[in-house]
Amino acid sequence: MRDVCCVGVGMSKWGEVWERSFRQLFVDAATAAIKGSGVDHLDSLYVGCMSGGMFIGQEHIGALCADYLGMKGLPAAHVESACASGGISVRSAFFEVASGASDIVMAAGVEKMTDCSGDEATQALAGAADQEYEVFHGATFPGLYAMMAHAHMNAYGTTSEMLATVSSKNHDNGAMNPVAQYPFKVSVDQVLNSVMVADPLHILDCSPITDGAAAIILTSEEVAKKLGKPYTKITGSAVATDTIQLAQRDNMATIGSASIAVPKALEMAGKKLTDVDFAEMHDCFTIAEIMIMEAIGLYEPGKAGPAVMAGETRLDGKFPINTSGGLKSKGHPVGATGVAQMVELYKQLTGQAEGGRQLKSSPKVGMAQNMGGTGASSVVHIMEVV
Amino acid sequence: MRDVCCVGVGMSKWGEVWERSFRQLFVDAATAAIKGSGVDHLDSLYVGCMSGGMFIGQEHIGALCADYLGMKGLPAAHVESACASGGISVRSAFFEVASGASDIVMAAGVEKMTDCSGDEATQALAGAADQEYEVFHGATFPGLYAMMAHAHMNAYGTTSEMLATVSSKNHDNGAMNPVAQYPFKVSVDQVLNSVMVADPLHILDCSPITDGAAAIILTSEEVAKKLGKPYTKITGSAVATDTIQLAQRDNMATIGSASIAVPKALEMAGKKLTDVDFAEMHDCFTIAEIMIMEAIGLYEPGKAGPAVMAGETRLDGKFPINTSGGLKSKGHPVGATGVAQMVELYKQLTGQAEGGRQLKSSPKVGMAQNMGGTGASSVVHIMEVV
């Protein structure tokens, strides 16, 4: 396999973007990535999207996006792994460049979640769980993650303050991100006093419903050098699955798919976890960030919460997590999230993170962990400075 | 890129399979492919599916399928390009093996279409068209293909008899295919006298609503040789798109995406169209088969219909098309169709086609053309004997 470089990134507006449609959001992000990278064409396009069908009644999303980008004819495909769809998009583009089949491939992600009612969005998101054995019986995602949070609290004494500190930390970072849906600070007390959605998860423990798109452009190193702009390399890519039903897991207080995928991605990159300087993690609910920190071996089980309380994952901590604001503050257009994580890695590694959130430590290696459902899939990428 | 081999194939039961669920259909096809090939594990799984969301409310299909195959942990992803989703699944698996990242990858496809009402299925299928500019205004697929048929008739004098002959020929072949949904013969008169769905398309010009799954296993040649069973090689893979809206095409009487994808796939394989011995083509409606024959340069525009009437695409003709029975007779579980086309190529090239439909000409090179929507995407693969 040949080296794969990231030469440019783009984001649409994120939030309740009622004035832009699904296809317009995609085009906004895609054109920004094309302009930023300076490529004069694409060889292929992948679009991550969780459920164009249930959110807006639209499938055939690869062809739709190629067409509205003004590139009819372009090879294009839609990929899905629930909220990890964006990560799969990156991975698909990675393989196409790595194999030598294409030189310039766009990995995009997009979701339009606010064109339907809240009930319909909840139902669509539930498509990431097991329809027959979970959803049919009334389970929704806040409920499923609430059970996971209780399991973690029971096992390790994790507190609501620890969860709230994850939210507050991510909002601190997101307040500096110009595309964040909720670019403002939230205190630990505000989280603890916000309305309870599913005990112990308050609404400010939950990532929001978001419209948005993100895009990155991957090329061979030959092309990257010719473009003459800052570029990074993707050196590791891995995906792993787990039982789709939460009830069938051996341990509800961890994310087994992340435990498999992270070491595989690191091995591919020839790195150890201690070589990684910072990470974007899939904080769909605050408890998820804590579980992922432990599942990948960054902290012993039960030690991640106290580490968050001690500030170890803040911008100036020893292992910054979710410098972008994470899903909590930046927003979570489900199919776009995994691509947006790569956008943040690229910005941090090339010194272009806006608003004062640029890491001062001159990071060399970043990791993105993107997750589907209650962890039935995890997609992990390693990105490095050249 | 290294060579990619097809070492085994599997199909579930196809039809109105009310006694098997989505996941069970997938497992039926996947286990058949595993048993047939003799592989002892998989490195990765791709699942083509057009709309798990709209048909059965289920997304996260890669993880679901890996789990129910008894392989939790397995890297898995779902891919979609409407009715060409199966072709994208094959292409994704192809890249993963070709890149050297994995040695044994399953490309599967599955759709469960009869668990919802006919109205709901029509609405789900309409997701392959442009929701905002076609479906919103009432267009459905029989209507869109009827317009294409009229355009072709007006341009070239194509007749309803020519369309009906495509259907009758495909039913002749499907009558010999044990997995076909409608394994019986249909005469030209029966087609012409069947109920009109959208003028000029009778119901026997239309492919059916089908539950079903298909799976193939792709490996490196090193693995294929070790398995010690018949194998073929996939030597060409290409995908192309077109405007998603029919109204924006330059010419409604052809399939532009096939005109782009077929030469690209042939070039990759180092072949010419005259080297290809037979093909599976995406006969979602009878007019589609005629348009594809012309779009790829097999016949001049307007000459495909007369060629069908002359028997040139029958089993004993000079270029057999849809030896499996095609979508018309075999059935069309939309996400599975592109994979099932590859199953037929493998069977014909290894001399394993059942029921008397094995080509007597000892074919060496086969082609599969899988299509989404009104041709907004085409995925083409070339398969060869070793």
Short mmCIF file of C-alpha atoms in Angstrom, two decimals, chain A residues 1 21-23 43-44 46 50-54 56-64 66-68 71-84 88 91-92 95-96 98-102 123-124 126-133 239-245 248-250 260 264 268 371-377, chain B residues 1 21-23 43-44 46 50-54 56-64 66-68 71-84 88 91-92 95-96 98-102 123-124 126-133 239-245 248-250 260 264 268 371-377:
data_model
loop_
_atom_site.label_atom_id
_atom_site.label_comp_id
_atom_site.label_asym_id
_atom_site.label_seq_id
_atom_site.Cartn_x
_atom_site.Cartn_y
_atom_site.Cartn_z
CA MET A 1 0.00 0.00 0.00
CA SER A 21 -30.69 21.53 2.29
CA PHE A 22 -28.88 18.19 2.57
CA ARG A 23 -27.24 18.59 -0.82
CA ASP A 43 -11.07 10.85 -9.04
CA SER A 44 -13.70 9.52 -6.66
CA TYR A 46 -17.31 8.75 -0.72
CA MET A 50 -26.35 7.43 8.55
CA SER A 51 -29.87 7.61 7.17
CA GLY A 52 -30.75 9.84 4.26
CA GLY A 53 -33.70 7.48 3.95
CA MET A 54 -35.26 8.00 7.37
CA ILE A 56 -35.20 13.03 4.40
CA GLY A 57 -36.44 10.12 2.24
CA GLN A 58 -33.34 10.27 0.05
CA GLU A 59 -31.01 7.41 -0.87
CA HIS A 60 -28.59 7.17 -3.83
CA ILE A 61 -26.57 9.75 -1.93
CA GLY A 62 -23.23 9.27 -3.69
CA ALA A 63 -24.71 10.04 -7.10
CA LEU A 64 -26.77 12.94 -5.70
CA ALA A 66 -21.49 14.09 -7.19
CA ASP A 67 -24.22 15.64 -9.34
CA TYR A 68 -24.80 18.69 -7.13
CA MET A 71 -19.28 16.53 -11.23
CA LYS A 72 -21.75 14.13 -12.87
CA GLY A 73 -19.87 11.07 -14.04
CA LEU A 74 -17.61 11.06 -10.96
CA PRO A 75 -17.33 7.65 -9.27
CA ALA A 76 -19.25 8.02 -6.01
CA ALA A 77 -20.65 5.86 -3.24
CA HIS A 78 -22.45 6.26 0.06
CA VAL A 79 -21.19 4.38 3.12
CA GLU A 80 -22.85 3.79 6.47
CA SER A 81 -22.05 2.53 9.91
CA ALA A 82 -24.59 4.57 11.91
CA CYS A 83 -22.79 7.42 13.72
CA ALA A 84 -19.46 6.00 12.49
CA ILE A 88 -16.05 4.57 7.10
CA ARG A 91 -11.46 4.55 5.43
CA SER A 92 -13.00 3.86 2.00
CA PHE A 95 -8.13 2.29 0.58
CA GLU A 96 -8.85 3.71 -2.86
CA ALA A 98 -3.61 3.35 -0.88
CA SER A 99 -4.38 0.70 -3.51
CA GLY A 100 -3.16 2.97 -6.29
CA ALA A 101 -6.54 2.90 -8.02
CA SER A 102 -7.05 6.66 -7.57
CA GLN A 123 -36.75 6.92 15.50
CA ALA A 124 -34.16 7.37 12.76
CA ALA A 126 -32.72 4.26 16.83
CA GLY A 127 -31.88 2.57 13.54
CA ALA A 128 -28.32 2.34 14.95
CA ALA A 129 -29.58 -0.08 17.62
CA ASP A 130 -31.18 -3.49 17.13
CA GLN A 131 -34.67 -2.87 15.73
CA GLU A 132 -35.96 -6.32 16.62
CA TYR A 133 -34.54 -6.74 20.12
CA VAL A 239 -12.60 -0.69 12.18
CA ALA A 240 -14.08 -3.19 14.59
CA THR A 241 -17.58 -4.27 15.49
CA ASP A 242 -19.35 -5.64 18.57
CA THR A 243 -22.76 -7.15 19.25
CA ILE A 244 -25.39 -4.72 18.05
CA GLN A 245 -27.45 -5.37 21.19
CA GLN A 248 -25.39 -9.23 24.67
CA ARG A 249 -22.14 -7.53 25.71
CA ASP A 250 -19.88 -9.15 28.25
CA ILE A 260 -9.99 -3.79 19.23
CA LYS A 264 -4.99 -2.28 15.18
CA MET A 268 -0.65 -0.23 11.18
CA MET A 371 -18.37 5.16 17.00
CA GLY A 372 -21.69 3.72 15.89
CA GLY A 373 -24.66 2.94 18.13
CA THR A 374 -23.77 1.85 21.66
CA GLY A 375 -20.34 0.89 20.31
CA ALA A 376 -21.35 -1.86 17.88
CA SER A 377 -18.80 -0.26 15.57
CA MET B 1 -2.60 -3.41 -6.90
CA SER B 21 -35.86 -11.81 8.44
CA PHE B 22 -33.33 -9.36 6.97
CA ARG B 23 -30.53 -10.67 9.15
CA ASP B 43 -10.86 -10.29 7.47
CA SER B 44 -13.63 -7.86 6.59
CA TYR B 46 -19.12 -5.21 3.15
CA MET B 50 -30.34 0.27 -0.54
CA SER B 51 -32.49 1.25 2.40
CA GLY B 52 -32.57 -0.77 5.58
CA GLY B 53 -33.88 2.46 7.06
CA MET B 54 -36.98 2.88 4.94
CA ILE B 56 -37.32 -2.09 7.98
CA GLY B 57 -36.16 0.84 10.15
CA GLN B 58 -32.68 -0.66 10.54
CA GLU B 59 -29.34 1.05 9.89
CA HIS B 60 -25.88 0.06 11.25
CA ILE B 61 -26.18 -2.85 8.86
CA GLY B 62 -22.52 -3.82 8.69
CA ALA B 63 -22.28 -4.34 12.45
CA LEU B 64 -25.66 -6.11 12.56
CA ALA B 66 -21.19 -9.26 11.35
CA ASP B 67 -22.85 -9.92 14.70
CA TYR B 68 -25.52 -12.29 13.40
CA MET B 71 -18.35 -12.74 14.00
CA LYS B 72 -18.61 -9.79 16.39
CA GLY B 73 -15.43 -7.75 16.15
CA LEU B 74 -15.14 -8.28 12.39
CA PRO B 75 -14.52 -5.05 10.43
CA ALA B 76 -17.77 -4.36 8.61
CA ALA B 77 -19.45 -1.57 6.69
CA HIS B 78 -22.64 -0.95 4.76
CA VAL B 79 -22.46 0.64 1.31
CA GLU B 80 -25.21 2.13 -0.82
CA SER B 81 -25.81 3.36 -4.34
CA ALA B 82 -29.54 2.61 -4.61
CA CYS B 83 -30.07 -0.52 -6.76
CA ALA B 84 -26.31 -0.55 -7.49
CA ILE B 88 -20.44 -1.01 -4.65
CA ARG B 91 -15.99 -2.84 -5.48
CA SER B 92 -15.25 -2.02 -1.82
CA PHE B 95 -10.14 -2.47 -3.14
CA GLU B 96 -9.54 -3.87 0.33
CA ALA B 98 -6.24 -5.27 -4.01
CA SER B 99 -4.58 -2.80 -1.61
CA GLY B 100 -3.09 -5.64 0.41
CA ALA B 101 -4.87 -4.51 3.56
CA SER B 102 -6.88 -7.74 3.81
CA GLN B 123 -41.77 5.27 -1.47
CA ALA B 124 -38.54 3.63 -0.33
CA ALA B 126 -38.27 6.38 -4.89
CA GLY B 127 -35.35 7.31 -2.62
CA ALA B 128 -33.17 6.34 -5.61
CA ALA B 129 -34.59 9.31 -7.54
CA ASP B 130 -34.34 13.01 -6.68
CA GLN B 131 -36.63 13.57 -3.68
CA GLU B 132 -36.83 17.32 -4.17
CA TYR B 133 -37.30 17.56 -7.94
CA VAL B 239 -18.29 3.08 -11.26
CA ALA B 240 -19.72 6.19 -12.88
CA THR B 241 -22.54 8.56 -12.04
CA ASP B 242 -24.93 10.80 -13.98
CA THR B 243 -27.42 13.51 -13.03
CA ILE B 244 -29.79 12.11 -10.45
CA GLN B 245 -32.72 13.79 -12.21
CA GLN B 248 -31.40 16.95 -16.62
CA ARG B 249 -29.97 14.28 -18.93
CA ASP B 250 -28.86 15.21 -22.43
CA ILE B 260 -18.56 5.71 -18.97
CA LYS B 264 -13.17 2.06 -17.77
CA MET B 268 -8.57 -1.83 -16.25
CA MET B 371 -27.37 0.28 -12.00
CA GLY B 372 -28.92 2.73 -9.55
CA GLY B 373 -32.08 4.77 -10.12
CA THR B 374 -32.70 5.80 -13.70
CA GLY B 375 -28.99 5.30 -14.32
CA ALA B 376 -27.56 7.97 -12.00
CA SER B 377 -25.00 5.31 -11.11
#
